[in-house]
Short mmCIF file of C-alpha atoms and ligand atoms in Angstrom, two decimals:
data_model
loop_
_atom_site.label_atom_id
_atom_site.label_comp_id
_atom_site.label_asym_id
_atom_site.label_seq_id
_atom_site.Cartn_x
_atom_site.Cartn_y
_atom_site.Cartn_z
CA MET A 26 0.19 0.00 -0.08
CA GLU A 27 1.32 3.52 -0.81
CA PRO A 28 2.07 5.42 2.30
CA ASN A 29 0.03 8.49 2.92
CA ILE A 30 2.68 10.97 2.00
CA GLU A 31 3.12 13.80 -0.55
CA TRP A 32 6.37 12.86 -2.46
CA ASP A 33 6.82 16.43 -3.77
CA ASN A 34 6.95 17.65 -0.12
CA VAL A 35 8.80 15.08 2.01
CA GLY A 36 10.95 17.39 3.75
CA PHE A 37 13.19 16.44 6.93
CA SER A 38 10.71 15.70 9.65
CA ILE A 39 10.80 12.23 11.23
CA LYS A 40 8.10 9.99 10.02
CA LYS A 41 7.08 6.59 11.60
CA THR A 42 7.71 3.76 8.96
CA ASP A 43 6.94 0.22 9.20
CA TYR A 44 9.84 -1.79 10.65
CA MET A 45 12.85 -1.37 12.74
CA TYR A 46 15.87 -3.71 13.14
CA ILE A 47 17.03 -4.89 16.53
CA MET A 48 19.90 -6.94 17.59
CA LYS A 49 21.30 -7.38 21.19
CA CYS A 50 24.40 -8.59 22.85
CA SER A 51 25.87 -8.56 26.35
CA SER A 52 29.26 -6.83 26.86
CA ASP A 53 31.47 -9.68 26.74
CA ASP A 54 29.99 -10.92 23.60
CA GLU A 55 30.28 -9.76 19.92
CA PHE A 56 26.81 -9.57 18.31
CA THR A 57 26.27 -13.27 17.97
CA GLN A 58 22.50 -13.50 18.36
CA GLU A 59 20.18 -13.11 15.31
CA GLY A 60 18.81 -9.75 14.74
CA GLU A 61 14.99 -9.22 13.96
CA LEU A 62 12.71 -6.85 12.21
CA LYS A 63 10.03 -5.53 14.52
CA PRO A 64 7.16 -3.03 14.01
CA TYR A 65 8.51 0.55 14.51
CA ALA A 66 7.70 1.32 17.96
CA ASN A 67 9.02 3.20 21.25
CA ILE A 68 11.80 1.08 23.09
CA GLU A 69 11.94 0.56 26.67
CA LEU A 70 15.04 1.38 28.64
CA ASN A 71 16.12 0.84 32.19
CA PRO A 72 16.67 4.40 33.65
CA ALA A 73 20.29 3.38 34.51
CA ALA A 74 20.99 2.49 30.78
CA GLY A 75 24.57 3.39 30.03
CA VAL A 76 23.54 5.49 26.97
CA LEU A 77 21.06 7.62 28.85
CA ASN A 78 23.53 8.12 31.91
CA TYR A 79 27.02 8.32 30.24
CA GLY A 80 26.31 8.80 26.55
CA GLN A 81 27.60 5.37 25.43
CA GLY A 82 26.13 5.45 21.91
CA LEU A 83 27.15 5.77 18.28
CA LEU A 84 25.12 6.71 15.26
CA GLU A 85 25.35 6.10 11.48
CA GLY A 86 23.38 7.63 8.55
CA MET A 87 22.88 6.42 5.24
CA LYS A 88 20.34 6.49 2.34
CA ALA A 89 18.37 4.06 0.12
CA TYR A 90 17.51 5.27 -3.19
CA ARG A 91 15.07 4.13 -5.75
CA ARG A 92 15.93 3.89 -9.37
CA GLU A 93 13.90 4.61 -12.53
CA ASP A 94 14.06 0.98 -13.47
CA GLY A 95 12.83 -0.06 -9.77
CA LYS A 96 16.05 -1.28 -8.34
CA MET A 97 16.65 -0.08 -4.75
CA VAL A 98 20.17 0.97 -3.84
CA LEU A 99 22.55 1.79 -1.02
CA PHE A 100 25.72 3.82 -1.31
CA ARG A 101 28.81 1.98 0.18
CA PRO A 102 27.09 0.56 3.21
CA ASP A 103 30.41 -1.45 4.05
CA GLN A 104 32.16 1.93 4.67
CA ASN A 105 29.34 2.93 7.39
CA ALA A 106 30.00 -0.47 8.77
CA LEU A 107 33.80 0.08 9.10
CA ARG A 108 33.19 3.62 10.48
CA MET A 109 31.03 2.31 13.06
CA LYS A 110 33.60 -0.33 14.14
CA ASP A 111 36.22 2.30 14.63
CA GLY A 112 33.73 4.41 16.78
CA ALA A 113 32.59 1.25 18.63
CA ASP A 114 36.38 0.46 19.61
CA ARG A 115 36.80 4.11 20.82
CA MET A 116 33.71 3.88 22.90
CA CYS A 117 34.34 0.49 24.29
CA MET A 118 31.34 -1.13 22.71
CA PRO A 119 30.86 -4.23 20.60
CA CYS A 120 29.97 -3.87 16.94
CA PRO A 121 28.26 -5.93 14.33
CA SER A 122 30.58 -7.41 11.66
CA VAL A 123 30.58 -5.52 8.32
CA ALA A 124 28.47 -8.55 6.85
CA GLN A 125 26.07 -8.37 9.72
CA PHE A 126 25.82 -4.45 9.40
CA VAL A 127 25.04 -4.61 5.66
CA ASP A 128 22.70 -7.48 5.97
CA ALA A 129 20.87 -5.47 8.52
CA VAL A 130 20.67 -2.34 6.60
CA LYS A 131 19.50 -4.13 3.32
CA GLN A 132 16.78 -6.17 5.38
CA THR A 133 15.73 -2.83 7.04
CA ALA A 134 15.49 -0.82 3.74
CA LEU A 135 13.68 -3.79 2.09
CA ALA A 136 11.17 -3.99 4.95
CA ASN A 137 10.26 -0.26 4.57
CA GLN A 138 10.48 -0.27 0.92
CA ARG A 139 7.26 1.41 0.36
CA TRP A 140 8.74 4.53 2.17
CA ILE A 141 11.52 4.77 -0.34
CA PRO A 142 10.50 7.92 -2.40
CA PRO A 143 10.11 7.81 -6.25
CA THR A 144 13.21 8.54 -8.27
CA GLY A 145 14.39 12.16 -7.67
CA LYS A 146 11.99 12.88 -4.84
CA GLY A 147 14.47 11.91 -2.12
CA SER A 148 15.46 8.83 -0.29
CA LEU A 149 14.91 6.62 2.85
CA TYR A 150 17.18 7.74 5.46
CA LEU A 151 18.61 4.75 7.54
CA ARG A 152 19.76 5.54 11.04
CA PRO A 153 21.83 2.64 12.59
CA LEU A 154 22.68 3.04 16.30
CA ILE A 155 24.54 1.10 18.85
CA LEU A 156 23.49 1.90 22.28
CA GLY A 157 24.73 0.85 25.77
CA THR A 158 21.16 -0.17 26.93
CA GLY A 159 22.11 -2.33 29.89
CA PRO A 160 21.84 -0.65 33.38
CA ILE A 161 25.20 0.52 35.08
CA ILE A 162 25.75 2.91 37.90
CA GLY A 163 29.43 3.05 38.43
CA LEU A 164 31.28 4.43 35.48
CA THR A 165 32.05 1.54 33.19
CA GLN A 166 30.92 -0.23 30.11
CA ALA A 167 27.08 -1.01 29.93
CA PRO A 168 26.35 -4.70 30.53
CA GLU A 169 24.22 -4.99 27.33
CA TYR A 170 24.22 -3.52 23.86
CA THR A 171 21.46 -2.72 21.24
CA PHE A 172 22.10 -2.33 17.58
CA LEU A 173 19.00 -0.59 16.17
CA ILE A 174 18.27 0.68 12.77
CA TYR A 175 15.27 2.90 11.96
CA THR A 176 14.23 4.66 8.92
CA THR A 177 12.48 7.65 7.67
CA PRO A 178 11.79 9.15 4.16
CA VAL A 179 13.65 12.41 3.48
CA GLY A 180 13.45 14.89 0.62
CA ASN A 181 16.50 16.18 -1.16
CA TYR A 182 18.27 19.54 -1.14
CA LEU A 183 17.82 19.68 -4.72
CA LYS A 184 15.77 22.73 -5.92
CA ASP A 185 15.35 23.12 -9.82
CA GLY A 186 18.22 20.67 -10.48
CA VAL A 187 20.61 22.85 -8.43
CA ASN A 188 21.33 22.22 -4.87
CA SER A 189 20.46 25.16 -2.72
CA GLU A 190 23.46 26.91 -1.08
CA PHE A 191 24.72 26.95 2.42
CA ASN A 192 25.55 30.09 4.35
CA LEU A 193 27.99 29.44 7.09
CA TYR A 194 29.18 31.23 10.06
CA ILE A 195 32.57 30.73 11.47
CA GLU A 196 32.42 29.96 15.04
CA ASP A 197 35.14 31.35 17.41
CA GLU A 198 33.65 30.73 20.98
CA TYR A 199 32.63 27.14 20.91
CA ASP A 200 34.50 24.00 19.64
CA ARG A 201 33.05 20.87 17.98
CA ALA A 202 35.91 18.55 18.67
CA SER A 203 39.37 18.44 20.61
CA LEU A 204 42.52 16.46 19.86
CA GLY A 205 42.22 13.11 21.64
CA GLY A 206 38.39 13.55 21.88
CA THR A 207 35.76 11.77 19.89
CA GLY A 208 35.42 14.38 16.95
CA GLY A 209 36.53 11.54 14.59
CA ILE A 210 33.77 9.11 15.13
CA LYS A 211 29.97 9.41 15.03
CA SER A 212 29.53 9.41 18.80
CA ILE A 213 26.02 10.62 19.96
CA THR A 214 28.00 12.83 22.44
CA ASN A 215 29.20 15.02 19.62
CA TYR A 216 25.92 16.41 18.70
CA GLY A 217 24.18 17.93 21.68
CA PRO A 218 26.99 20.48 22.49
CA VAL A 219 26.82 21.84 18.81
CA LEU A 220 23.19 22.73 19.27
CA ARG A 221 24.01 26.12 21.15
CA PRO A 222 26.39 27.28 18.48
CA LEU A 223 23.80 26.13 15.81
CA ALA A 224 21.08 28.04 17.48
CA LYS A 225 23.27 31.21 17.58
CA ALA A 226 24.24 30.80 13.75
CA ARG A 227 20.56 30.38 12.70
CA ALA A 228 19.36 33.06 14.86
CA GLY A 229 21.87 35.28 12.78
CA GLY A 230 20.29 34.01 9.52
CA PHE A 231 22.90 31.43 8.55
CA THR A 232 22.56 27.69 7.65
CA ASP A 233 25.06 26.25 9.72
CA VAL A 234 28.41 26.47 11.69
CA LEU A 235 31.84 26.07 10.38
CA TYR A 236 34.23 25.10 13.09
CA LEU A 237 37.81 25.87 13.62
CA ASP A 238 40.50 23.90 15.35
CA SER A 239 40.24 24.05 19.17
CA VAL A 240 43.87 24.66 19.73
CA SER A 241 44.82 27.68 17.57
CA ARG A 242 41.20 28.64 16.20
CA LYS A 243 43.31 29.21 13.09
CA TYR A 244 42.61 26.30 10.71
CA VAL A 245 39.14 25.26 9.21
CA GLU A 246 37.84 21.90 10.43
CA GLU A 247 34.20 21.18 9.31
CA VAL A 248 30.59 21.85 9.74
CA SER A 249 28.13 20.23 12.26
CA THR A 250 27.02 17.43 10.10
CA CYS A 251 29.19 17.72 7.03
CA ASN A 252 32.77 18.16 5.76
CA ILE A 253 34.07 21.21 3.88
CA PHE A 254 36.08 21.86 0.55
CA ILE A 255 37.44 24.84 -1.02
CA VAL A 256 38.50 25.23 -4.64
CA LYS A 257 40.97 27.64 -5.79
CA ASN A 258 42.65 27.90 -9.39
CA ASN A 259 40.81 24.40 -9.93
CA ILE A 260 42.67 22.80 -7.00
CA ILE A 261 40.32 21.24 -4.57
CA SER A 262 41.36 21.12 -0.82
CA THR A 263 39.84 19.92 2.21
CA PRO A 264 41.22 19.38 5.95
CA PRO A 265 42.64 16.15 6.88
CA THR A 266 40.63 13.78 9.07
CA LYS A 267 43.11 13.29 12.07
CA GLY A 268 40.68 12.92 14.90
CA THR A 269 38.91 16.20 15.13
CA VAL A 270 37.28 15.93 11.66
CA LEU A 271 34.65 13.17 10.90
CA PRO A 272 35.95 10.99 7.99
CA GLY A 273 33.10 11.51 5.70
CA ILE A 274 32.09 8.70 3.28
CA THR A 275 30.75 11.30 0.93
CA ARG A 276 34.01 13.26 1.35
CA LYS A 277 36.16 10.16 0.54
CA SER A 278 33.93 9.28 -2.44
CA ILE A 279 33.97 12.98 -3.85
CA ILE A 280 37.89 13.00 -3.45
CA GLU A 281 38.02 9.89 -5.61
CA ILE A 282 35.56 11.18 -8.22
CA ALA A 283 37.38 14.46 -8.45
CA ARG A 284 40.75 12.80 -8.86
CA ASP A 285 39.44 10.45 -11.62
CA GLN A 286 38.22 13.57 -13.38
CA GLY A 287 41.79 14.83 -13.35
CA TYR A 288 41.47 17.34 -10.52
CA GLN A 289 44.26 17.93 -8.11
CA VAL A 290 42.83 17.20 -4.54
CA GLU A 291 44.75 18.21 -1.48
CA GLU A 292 44.07 16.89 1.93
CA ARG A 293 45.91 19.51 4.07
CA LEU A 294 45.48 22.29 6.90
CA ILE A 295 43.40 25.33 5.75
CA GLU A 296 43.94 28.51 7.22
CA VAL A 297 40.82 30.52 7.68
CA GLU A 298 42.40 33.40 5.73
CA GLU A 299 42.60 31.06 2.74
CA LEU A 300 38.76 31.09 2.56
CA PHE A 301 38.82 34.70 1.73
CA GLU A 302 40.72 33.82 -1.46
CA ALA A 303 38.98 30.84 -2.59
CA ASP A 304 36.87 30.73 -5.70
CA GLU A 305 34.44 28.47 -4.45
CA ALA A 306 33.62 26.28 -1.33
CA PHE A 307 31.29 23.27 -0.77
CA CYS A 308 30.23 20.82 1.75
CA THR A 309 29.87 17.02 1.56
CA GLY A 310 27.64 14.94 3.73
CA THR A 311 24.93 12.02 3.34
CA ALA A 312 22.28 14.51 4.07
CA VAL A 313 23.26 17.16 1.68
CA ILE A 314 25.29 14.98 -0.80
CA VAL A 315 27.19 18.00 -2.18
CA VAL A 316 26.09 21.47 -1.47
CA SER A 317 27.64 24.87 -2.80
CA VAL A 318 28.56 27.30 0.01
CA GLY A 319 27.06 30.75 -0.99
CA SER A 320 28.80 32.71 1.67
CA ILE A 321 31.09 32.43 4.82
CA THR A 322 31.12 35.11 7.49
CA TYR A 323 34.02 35.27 10.01
CA GLN A 324 34.28 37.99 12.65
CA GLY A 325 32.05 40.33 10.81
CA LYS A 326 33.49 39.81 7.37
CA ARG A 327 31.60 37.96 4.66
CA ILE A 328 32.81 36.36 1.61
CA GLN A 329 30.65 35.54 -1.14
CA TYR A 330 31.25 32.56 -3.62
CA GLN A 331 30.13 31.68 -7.13
CA THR A 332 27.22 29.09 -6.93
CA ASP A 333 26.17 28.89 -10.53
CA THR A 334 25.75 25.58 -12.29
CA ASN A 335 29.15 25.78 -13.75
CA THR A 336 31.13 25.17 -10.47
CA VAL A 337 33.40 22.36 -9.60
CA CYS A 338 30.83 21.62 -6.79
CA ASN A 339 28.01 21.08 -9.36
CA LYS A 340 30.11 18.99 -11.60
CA LEU A 341 31.01 16.61 -8.68
CA PHE A 342 27.34 16.56 -7.45
CA SER A 343 26.05 15.50 -10.86
CA SER A 344 28.84 12.66 -11.10
CA TYR A 345 27.81 11.41 -7.55
CA VAL A 346 24.05 11.50 -8.47
CA ALA A 347 24.77 9.70 -11.80
CA ILE A 348 26.49 6.85 -9.84
CA ILE A 349 23.54 6.65 -7.56
CA ASN A 350 20.95 6.69 -10.46
CA GLY A 351 22.91 4.10 -12.42
CA GLU A 352 23.49 6.59 -15.19
CA THR A 353 27.29 5.89 -14.90
CA GLU A 354 28.77 2.41 -14.74
CA ASP A 355 29.63 1.45 -11.09
CA HIS A 356 33.24 0.69 -11.84
CA LYS A 357 34.21 0.83 -8.09
CA GLY A 358 31.49 -1.54 -6.67
CA TRP A 359 30.14 1.37 -4.70
CA ILE A 360 26.40 0.45 -5.20
CA THR A 361 24.64 -2.38 -3.10
CA GLU A 362 21.21 -3.49 -4.44
CA ILE A 363 18.58 -4.21 -1.76
CA ASN A 364 16.04 -6.10 -3.87
C1 LIG B 409 28.08 12.35 9.40
C2 LIG B 409 29.08 13.39 9.59
C3 LIG B 409 29.56 13.96 8.39
C4 LIG B 409 29.52 13.48 6.80
O1 LIG B 409 29.74 12.01 6.74
P1 LIG B 409 29.04 11.05 5.55
O2 LIG B 409 29.58 9.71 5.72
O3 LIG B 409 29.41 11.99 4.29
O4 LIG B 409 27.59 11.33 5.72
C5 LIG B 409 30.56 14.97 8.55
N1 LIG B 409 30.87 15.47 9.73
C6 LIG B 409 30.03 15.05 10.83
C7 LIG B 409 30.40 15.74 12.03
C8 LIG B 409 29.24 13.95 10.66
O5 LIG B 409 28.56 13.63 11.72
#
């Protein structure tokens, strides 16, 4: 049955879909028990659950797309699985194997397939979580863990064939990540603290916040949920992911696509001042895919960038979408079909 939803107006609010995936394990195990699909519903937690008290939790984010020919696809789900493994290690949690993870996201997407929007109207966002759900009062690892995946349909940022643009505010009061911290993994503890700077930026009319390194406040790191790139004289640069920048799968894929097209791509420290000399800037992430930055504001100075269809950003965005839609051959094995 078709869900009661206007596909032209999916937006970004959470919608209750049909099924969620649940797999449990105790702290001394790996995830050896079978996972299962259950009707989407509230979950019950002990008030002393590790995740509620000490933030022992990780998230992932990925999308299932419907192609013109009816095929339903995921983009590099193995990469999300590997990233979750790194995060689980840092957070002292067990983690499903890559095979378990990929099988679970496929099952979950398939079970909710009627919620995958028609081609071009958006995607089904999948949110895998690992949560310390066992009760604990002393500060130590939770005695039980839950791997959970829920889904919600989301619209795309695409408007009239061109991505709408980001207007960024450079934050020099709050930090997102620090050396030795958890900025390089998708720990749930990274997101609550950015709500304040985000609220401040949005109140000023900006789309999102661009964070600087927390030591010198001199180098560009990333945006709240996406990575940043700049383009100068056709050379593409992006900050390295050495612990304080989240290693985005879109980031990594866009670097590869750009190099394949002959662009020089540099992963290097980028000083704030360089933003004022760049020809172009763009952000990458599962939610936005690739989005132009229209402006960046730093200490009262605003720089404006070109965002027309002729940008490097738009070329890379089109190449990425062509792989998703199956218009270019998937030479790299990035696409996983779910049906
Ligand atoms: C998830 C995330 C990204 C983007 O990663 P993708 O794998 O491309 O979706 C970038 N920065 C932060 C802080 C994130 O949480």
